[in-house]
Short mmCIF file of N, CA and C in Angstrom, two decimals:
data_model
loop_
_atom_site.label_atom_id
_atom_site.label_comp_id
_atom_site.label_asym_id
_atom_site.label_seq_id
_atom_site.Cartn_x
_atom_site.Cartn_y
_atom_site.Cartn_z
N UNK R 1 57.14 92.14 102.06
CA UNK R 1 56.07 92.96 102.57
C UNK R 1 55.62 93.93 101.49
N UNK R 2 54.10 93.90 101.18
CA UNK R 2 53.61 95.04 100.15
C UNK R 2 53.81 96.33 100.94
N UNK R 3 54.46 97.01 99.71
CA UNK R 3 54.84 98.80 100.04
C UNK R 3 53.47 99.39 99.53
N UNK R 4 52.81 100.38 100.49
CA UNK R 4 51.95 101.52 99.80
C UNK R 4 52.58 102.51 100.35
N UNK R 5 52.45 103.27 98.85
CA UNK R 5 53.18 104.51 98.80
C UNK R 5 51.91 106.01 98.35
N UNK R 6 51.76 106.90 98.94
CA UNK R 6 51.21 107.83 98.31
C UNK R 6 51.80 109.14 98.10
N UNK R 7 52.01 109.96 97.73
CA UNK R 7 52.52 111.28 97.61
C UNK R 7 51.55 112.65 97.19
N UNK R 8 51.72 113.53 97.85
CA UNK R 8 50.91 114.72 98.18
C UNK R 8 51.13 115.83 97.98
N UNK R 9 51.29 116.20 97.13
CA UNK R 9 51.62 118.02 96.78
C UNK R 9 51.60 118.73 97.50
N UNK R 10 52.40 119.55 97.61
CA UNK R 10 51.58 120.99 98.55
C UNK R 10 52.65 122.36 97.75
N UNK R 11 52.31 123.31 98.21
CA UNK R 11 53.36 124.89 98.28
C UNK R 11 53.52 125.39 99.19
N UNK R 12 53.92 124.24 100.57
CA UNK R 12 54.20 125.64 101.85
C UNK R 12 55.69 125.76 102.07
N UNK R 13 56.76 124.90 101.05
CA UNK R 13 58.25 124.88 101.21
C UNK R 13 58.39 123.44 102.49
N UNK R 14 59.64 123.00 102.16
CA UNK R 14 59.53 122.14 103.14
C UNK R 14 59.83 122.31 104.42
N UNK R 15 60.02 122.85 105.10
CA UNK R 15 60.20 123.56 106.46
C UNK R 15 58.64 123.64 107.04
N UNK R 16 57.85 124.55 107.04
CA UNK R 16 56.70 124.78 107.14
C UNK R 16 55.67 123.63 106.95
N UNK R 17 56.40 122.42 106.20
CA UNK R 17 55.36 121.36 105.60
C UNK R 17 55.85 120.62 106.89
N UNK R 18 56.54 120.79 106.89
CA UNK R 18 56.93 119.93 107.81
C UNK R 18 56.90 119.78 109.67
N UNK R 19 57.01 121.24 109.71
CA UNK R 19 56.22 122.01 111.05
C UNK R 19 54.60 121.48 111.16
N UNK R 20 53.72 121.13 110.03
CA UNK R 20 52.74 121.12 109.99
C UNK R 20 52.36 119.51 110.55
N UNK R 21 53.13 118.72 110.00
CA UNK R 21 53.36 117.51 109.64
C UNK R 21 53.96 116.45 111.35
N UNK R 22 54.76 116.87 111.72
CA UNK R 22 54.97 116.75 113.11
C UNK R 22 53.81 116.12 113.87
N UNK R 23 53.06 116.64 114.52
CA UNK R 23 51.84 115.90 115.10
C UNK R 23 51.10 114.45 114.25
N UNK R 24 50.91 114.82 112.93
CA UNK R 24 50.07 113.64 112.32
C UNK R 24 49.76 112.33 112.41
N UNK R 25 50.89 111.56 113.35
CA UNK R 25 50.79 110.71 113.74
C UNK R 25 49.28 110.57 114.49
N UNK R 26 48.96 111.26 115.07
CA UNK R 26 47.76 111.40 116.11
C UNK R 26 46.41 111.13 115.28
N UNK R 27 46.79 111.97 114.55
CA UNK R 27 45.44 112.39 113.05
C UNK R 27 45.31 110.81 112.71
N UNK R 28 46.23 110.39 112.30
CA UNK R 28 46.33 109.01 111.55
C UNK R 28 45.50 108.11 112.12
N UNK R 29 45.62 107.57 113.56
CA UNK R 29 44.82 106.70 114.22
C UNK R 29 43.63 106.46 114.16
N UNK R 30 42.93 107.81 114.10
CA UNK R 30 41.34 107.49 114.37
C UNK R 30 41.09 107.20 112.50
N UNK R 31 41.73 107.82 111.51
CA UNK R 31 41.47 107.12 109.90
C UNK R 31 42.03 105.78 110.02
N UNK R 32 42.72 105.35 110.62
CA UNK R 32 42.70 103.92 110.85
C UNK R 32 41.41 103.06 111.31
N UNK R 33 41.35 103.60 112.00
CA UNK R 33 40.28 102.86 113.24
C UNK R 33 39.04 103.04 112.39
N UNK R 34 38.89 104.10 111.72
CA UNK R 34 37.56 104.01 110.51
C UNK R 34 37.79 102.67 109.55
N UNK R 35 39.06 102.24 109.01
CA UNK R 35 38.79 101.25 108.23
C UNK R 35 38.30 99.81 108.94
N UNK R 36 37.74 99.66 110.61
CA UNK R 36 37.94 98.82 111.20
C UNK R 36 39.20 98.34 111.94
N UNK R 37 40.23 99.05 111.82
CA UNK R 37 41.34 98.46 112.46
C UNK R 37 41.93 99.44 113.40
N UNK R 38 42.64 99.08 114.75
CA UNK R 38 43.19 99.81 115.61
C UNK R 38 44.50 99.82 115.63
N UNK R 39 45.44 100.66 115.47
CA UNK R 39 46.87 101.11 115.38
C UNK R 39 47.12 100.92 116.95
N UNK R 40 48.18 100.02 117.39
CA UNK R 40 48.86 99.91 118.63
C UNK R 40 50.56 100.47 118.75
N UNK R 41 50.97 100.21 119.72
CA UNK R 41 52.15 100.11 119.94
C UNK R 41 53.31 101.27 119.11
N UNK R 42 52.51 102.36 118.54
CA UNK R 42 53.18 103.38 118.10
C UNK R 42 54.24 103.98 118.13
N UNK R 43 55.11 103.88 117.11
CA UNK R 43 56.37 104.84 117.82
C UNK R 43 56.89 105.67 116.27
N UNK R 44 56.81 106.86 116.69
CA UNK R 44 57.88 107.66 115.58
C UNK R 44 58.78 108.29 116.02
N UNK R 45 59.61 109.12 115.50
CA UNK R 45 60.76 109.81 115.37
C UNK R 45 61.28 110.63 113.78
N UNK R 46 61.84 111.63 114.30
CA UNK R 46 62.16 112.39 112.35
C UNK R 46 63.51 112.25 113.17
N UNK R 47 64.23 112.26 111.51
CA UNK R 47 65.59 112.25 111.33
C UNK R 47 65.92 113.25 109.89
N UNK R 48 66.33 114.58 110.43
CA UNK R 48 66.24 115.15 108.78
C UNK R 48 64.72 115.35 108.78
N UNK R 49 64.53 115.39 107.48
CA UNK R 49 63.10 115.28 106.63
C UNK R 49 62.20 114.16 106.70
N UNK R 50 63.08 113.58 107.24
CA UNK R 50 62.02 111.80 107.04
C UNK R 50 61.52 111.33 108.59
N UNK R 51 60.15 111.30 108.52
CA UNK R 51 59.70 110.60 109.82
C UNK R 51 59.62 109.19 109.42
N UNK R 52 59.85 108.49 110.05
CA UNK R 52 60.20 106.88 110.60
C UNK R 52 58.79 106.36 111.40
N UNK R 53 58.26 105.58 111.30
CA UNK R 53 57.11 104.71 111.98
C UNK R 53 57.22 103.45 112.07
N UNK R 54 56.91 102.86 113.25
CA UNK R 54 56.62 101.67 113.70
C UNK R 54 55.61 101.49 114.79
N UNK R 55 54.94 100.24 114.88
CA UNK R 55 53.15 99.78 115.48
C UNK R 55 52.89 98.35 115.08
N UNK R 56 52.16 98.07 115.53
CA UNK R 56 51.10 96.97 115.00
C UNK R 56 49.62 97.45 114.36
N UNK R 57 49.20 96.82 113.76
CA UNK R 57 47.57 97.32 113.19
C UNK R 57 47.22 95.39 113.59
N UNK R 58 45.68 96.11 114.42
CA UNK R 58 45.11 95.34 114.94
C UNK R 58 43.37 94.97 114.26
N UNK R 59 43.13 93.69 113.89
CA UNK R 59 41.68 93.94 113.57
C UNK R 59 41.40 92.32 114.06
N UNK R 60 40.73 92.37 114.60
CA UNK R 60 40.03 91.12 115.79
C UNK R 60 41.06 90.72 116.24
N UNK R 61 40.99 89.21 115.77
CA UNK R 61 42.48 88.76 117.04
C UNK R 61 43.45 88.63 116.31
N UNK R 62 43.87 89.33 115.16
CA UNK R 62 45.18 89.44 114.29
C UNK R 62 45.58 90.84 114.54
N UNK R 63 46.66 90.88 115.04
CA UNK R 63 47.69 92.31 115.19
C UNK R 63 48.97 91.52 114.56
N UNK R 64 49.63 92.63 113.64
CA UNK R 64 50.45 92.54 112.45
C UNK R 64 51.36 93.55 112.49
N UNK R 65 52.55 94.00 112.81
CA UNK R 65 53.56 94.75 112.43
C UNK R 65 53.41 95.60 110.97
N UNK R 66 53.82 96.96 111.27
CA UNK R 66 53.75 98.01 110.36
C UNK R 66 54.85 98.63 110.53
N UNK R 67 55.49 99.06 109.65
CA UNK R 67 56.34 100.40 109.30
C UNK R 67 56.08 101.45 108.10
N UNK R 68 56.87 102.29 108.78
CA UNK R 68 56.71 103.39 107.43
C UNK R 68 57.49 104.30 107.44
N UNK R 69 57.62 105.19 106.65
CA UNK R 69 58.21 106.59 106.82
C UNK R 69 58.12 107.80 105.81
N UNK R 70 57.47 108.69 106.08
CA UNK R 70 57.42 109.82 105.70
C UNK R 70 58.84 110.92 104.99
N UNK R 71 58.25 111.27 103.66
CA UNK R 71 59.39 112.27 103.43
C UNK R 71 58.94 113.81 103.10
N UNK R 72 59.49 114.40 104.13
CA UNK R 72 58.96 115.88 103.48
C UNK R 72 59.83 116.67 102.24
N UNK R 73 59.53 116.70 101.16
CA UNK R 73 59.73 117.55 100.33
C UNK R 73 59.50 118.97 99.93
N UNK R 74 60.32 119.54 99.27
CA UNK R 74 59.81 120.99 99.39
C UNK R 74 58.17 121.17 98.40
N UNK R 75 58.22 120.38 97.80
CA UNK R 75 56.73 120.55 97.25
C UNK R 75 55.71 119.60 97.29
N UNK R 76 56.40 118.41 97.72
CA UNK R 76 55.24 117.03 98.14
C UNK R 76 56.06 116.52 99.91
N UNK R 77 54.86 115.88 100.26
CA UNK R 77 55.55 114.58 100.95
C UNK R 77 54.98 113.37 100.39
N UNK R 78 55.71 112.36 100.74
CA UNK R 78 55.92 111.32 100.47
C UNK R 78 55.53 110.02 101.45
N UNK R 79 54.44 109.65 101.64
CA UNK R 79 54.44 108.44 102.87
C UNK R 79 54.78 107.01 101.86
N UNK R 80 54.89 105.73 102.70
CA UNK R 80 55.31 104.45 102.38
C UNK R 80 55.34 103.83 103.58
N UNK R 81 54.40 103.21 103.53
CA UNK R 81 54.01 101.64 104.41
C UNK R 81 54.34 100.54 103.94
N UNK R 82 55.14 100.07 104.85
CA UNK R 82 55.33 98.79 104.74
C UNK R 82 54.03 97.68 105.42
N UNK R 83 53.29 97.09 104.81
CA UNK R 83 52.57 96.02 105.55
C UNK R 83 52.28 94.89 105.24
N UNK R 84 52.15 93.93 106.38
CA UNK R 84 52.43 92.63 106.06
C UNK R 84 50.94 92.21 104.82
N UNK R 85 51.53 91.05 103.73
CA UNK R 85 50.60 90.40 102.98
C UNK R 85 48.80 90.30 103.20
N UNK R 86 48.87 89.95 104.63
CA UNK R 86 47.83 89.46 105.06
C UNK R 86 46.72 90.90 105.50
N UNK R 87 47.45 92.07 105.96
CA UNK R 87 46.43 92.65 106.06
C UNK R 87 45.85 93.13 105.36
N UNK R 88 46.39 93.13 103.69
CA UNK R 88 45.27 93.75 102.66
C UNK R 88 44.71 92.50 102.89
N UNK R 89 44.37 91.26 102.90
CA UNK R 89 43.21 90.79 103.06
C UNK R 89 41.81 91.02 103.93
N UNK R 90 42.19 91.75 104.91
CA UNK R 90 41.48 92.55 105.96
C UNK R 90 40.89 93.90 105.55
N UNK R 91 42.24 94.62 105.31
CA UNK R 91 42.03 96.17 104.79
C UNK R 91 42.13 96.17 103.58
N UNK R 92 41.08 96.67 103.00
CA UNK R 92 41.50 97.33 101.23
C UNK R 92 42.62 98.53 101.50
N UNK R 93 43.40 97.89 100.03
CA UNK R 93 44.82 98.59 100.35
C UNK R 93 44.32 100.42 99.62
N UNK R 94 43.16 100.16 98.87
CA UNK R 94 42.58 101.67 98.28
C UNK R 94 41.92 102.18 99.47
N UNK R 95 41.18 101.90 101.01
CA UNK R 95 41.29 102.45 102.05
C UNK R 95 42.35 102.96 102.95
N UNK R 96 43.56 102.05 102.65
CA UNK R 96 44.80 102.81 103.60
C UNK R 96 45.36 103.37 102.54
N UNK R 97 45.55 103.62 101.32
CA UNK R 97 46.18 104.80 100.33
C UNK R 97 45.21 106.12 100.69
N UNK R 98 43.71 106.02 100.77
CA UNK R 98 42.54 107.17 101.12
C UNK R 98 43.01 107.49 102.09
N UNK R 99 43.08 106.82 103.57
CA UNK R 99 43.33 107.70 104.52
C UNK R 99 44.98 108.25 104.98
N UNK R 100 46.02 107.89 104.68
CA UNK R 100 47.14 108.33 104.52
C UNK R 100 46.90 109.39 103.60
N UNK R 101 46.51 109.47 102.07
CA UNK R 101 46.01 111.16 101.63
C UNK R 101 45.87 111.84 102.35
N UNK R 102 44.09 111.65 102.80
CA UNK R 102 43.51 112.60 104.21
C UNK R 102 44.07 113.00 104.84
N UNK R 103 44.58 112.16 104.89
CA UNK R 103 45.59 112.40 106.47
C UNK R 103 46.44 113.95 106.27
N UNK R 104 47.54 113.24 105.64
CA UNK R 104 48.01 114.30 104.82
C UNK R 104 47.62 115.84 104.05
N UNK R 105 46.85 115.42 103.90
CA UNK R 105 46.10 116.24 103.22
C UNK R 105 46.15 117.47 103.68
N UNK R 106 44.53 117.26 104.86
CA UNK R 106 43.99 117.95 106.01
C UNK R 106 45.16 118.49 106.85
N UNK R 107 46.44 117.67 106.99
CA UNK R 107 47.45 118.63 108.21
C UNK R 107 48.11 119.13 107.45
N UNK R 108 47.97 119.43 106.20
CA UNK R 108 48.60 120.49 105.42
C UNK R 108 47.87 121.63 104.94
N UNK R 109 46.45 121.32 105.26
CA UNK R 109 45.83 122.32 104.94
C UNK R 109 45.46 123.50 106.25
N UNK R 110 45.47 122.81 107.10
CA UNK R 110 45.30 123.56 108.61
C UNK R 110 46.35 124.67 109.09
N UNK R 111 45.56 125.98 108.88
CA UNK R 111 46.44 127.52 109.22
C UNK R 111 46.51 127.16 110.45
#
């Protein structure tokens, strides 16, 4: 399975990044659903620093298994998707590195 990995700077310490970070799962969906594809069957959990993900990503009548997991660091986090071969044929893999940034990004920037 191709890994995309992005990583994200920040300075709020990792505690606080990570308080921030909690919800994002939510955020994530609809930047999905912009590349054409719908995120199903969702499930996370943190353990420590690291949130854990699992779903399907859906685009017409192909739904495909996803994982991932998040690491909060005291000065970056760290996401990594696992996804199957076939959906970068669907999704440009430089659209799901863009919106995992965003993603990120934006719930780190929000007082």
């Amino acid at each position: 399975m191709p890994e995309i990995k992005v990583e994200v700077s920040h300075d709020l310490g990792k505690e606080k990044a990570k308080e921030k970070l909690i919800p994002m799962i939510d955020q994530l969906i609809p930047k999905v659903a912009g590349l054409g594809a719908k995120l199903t069957n969702l499930k996370s959990g943190w353990e420590g620093d690291v949130m854990s993900m699992s779903g399907n990503v859906k685009k017409g009548f192909i739904s495909l298994a996803i994982s991932g997991k998040m690491e909060v660091l005291e000065a970056s986090v760290i996401f990594t998707l696992d996804v199957a071969a076939v959906i970068l044929k669907f999704i440009d893999e430089s659209g799901i590195r863009k919106a995992l940034t965003e993603s990120v990004t934006e719930v780190l920037q929000v007082e």
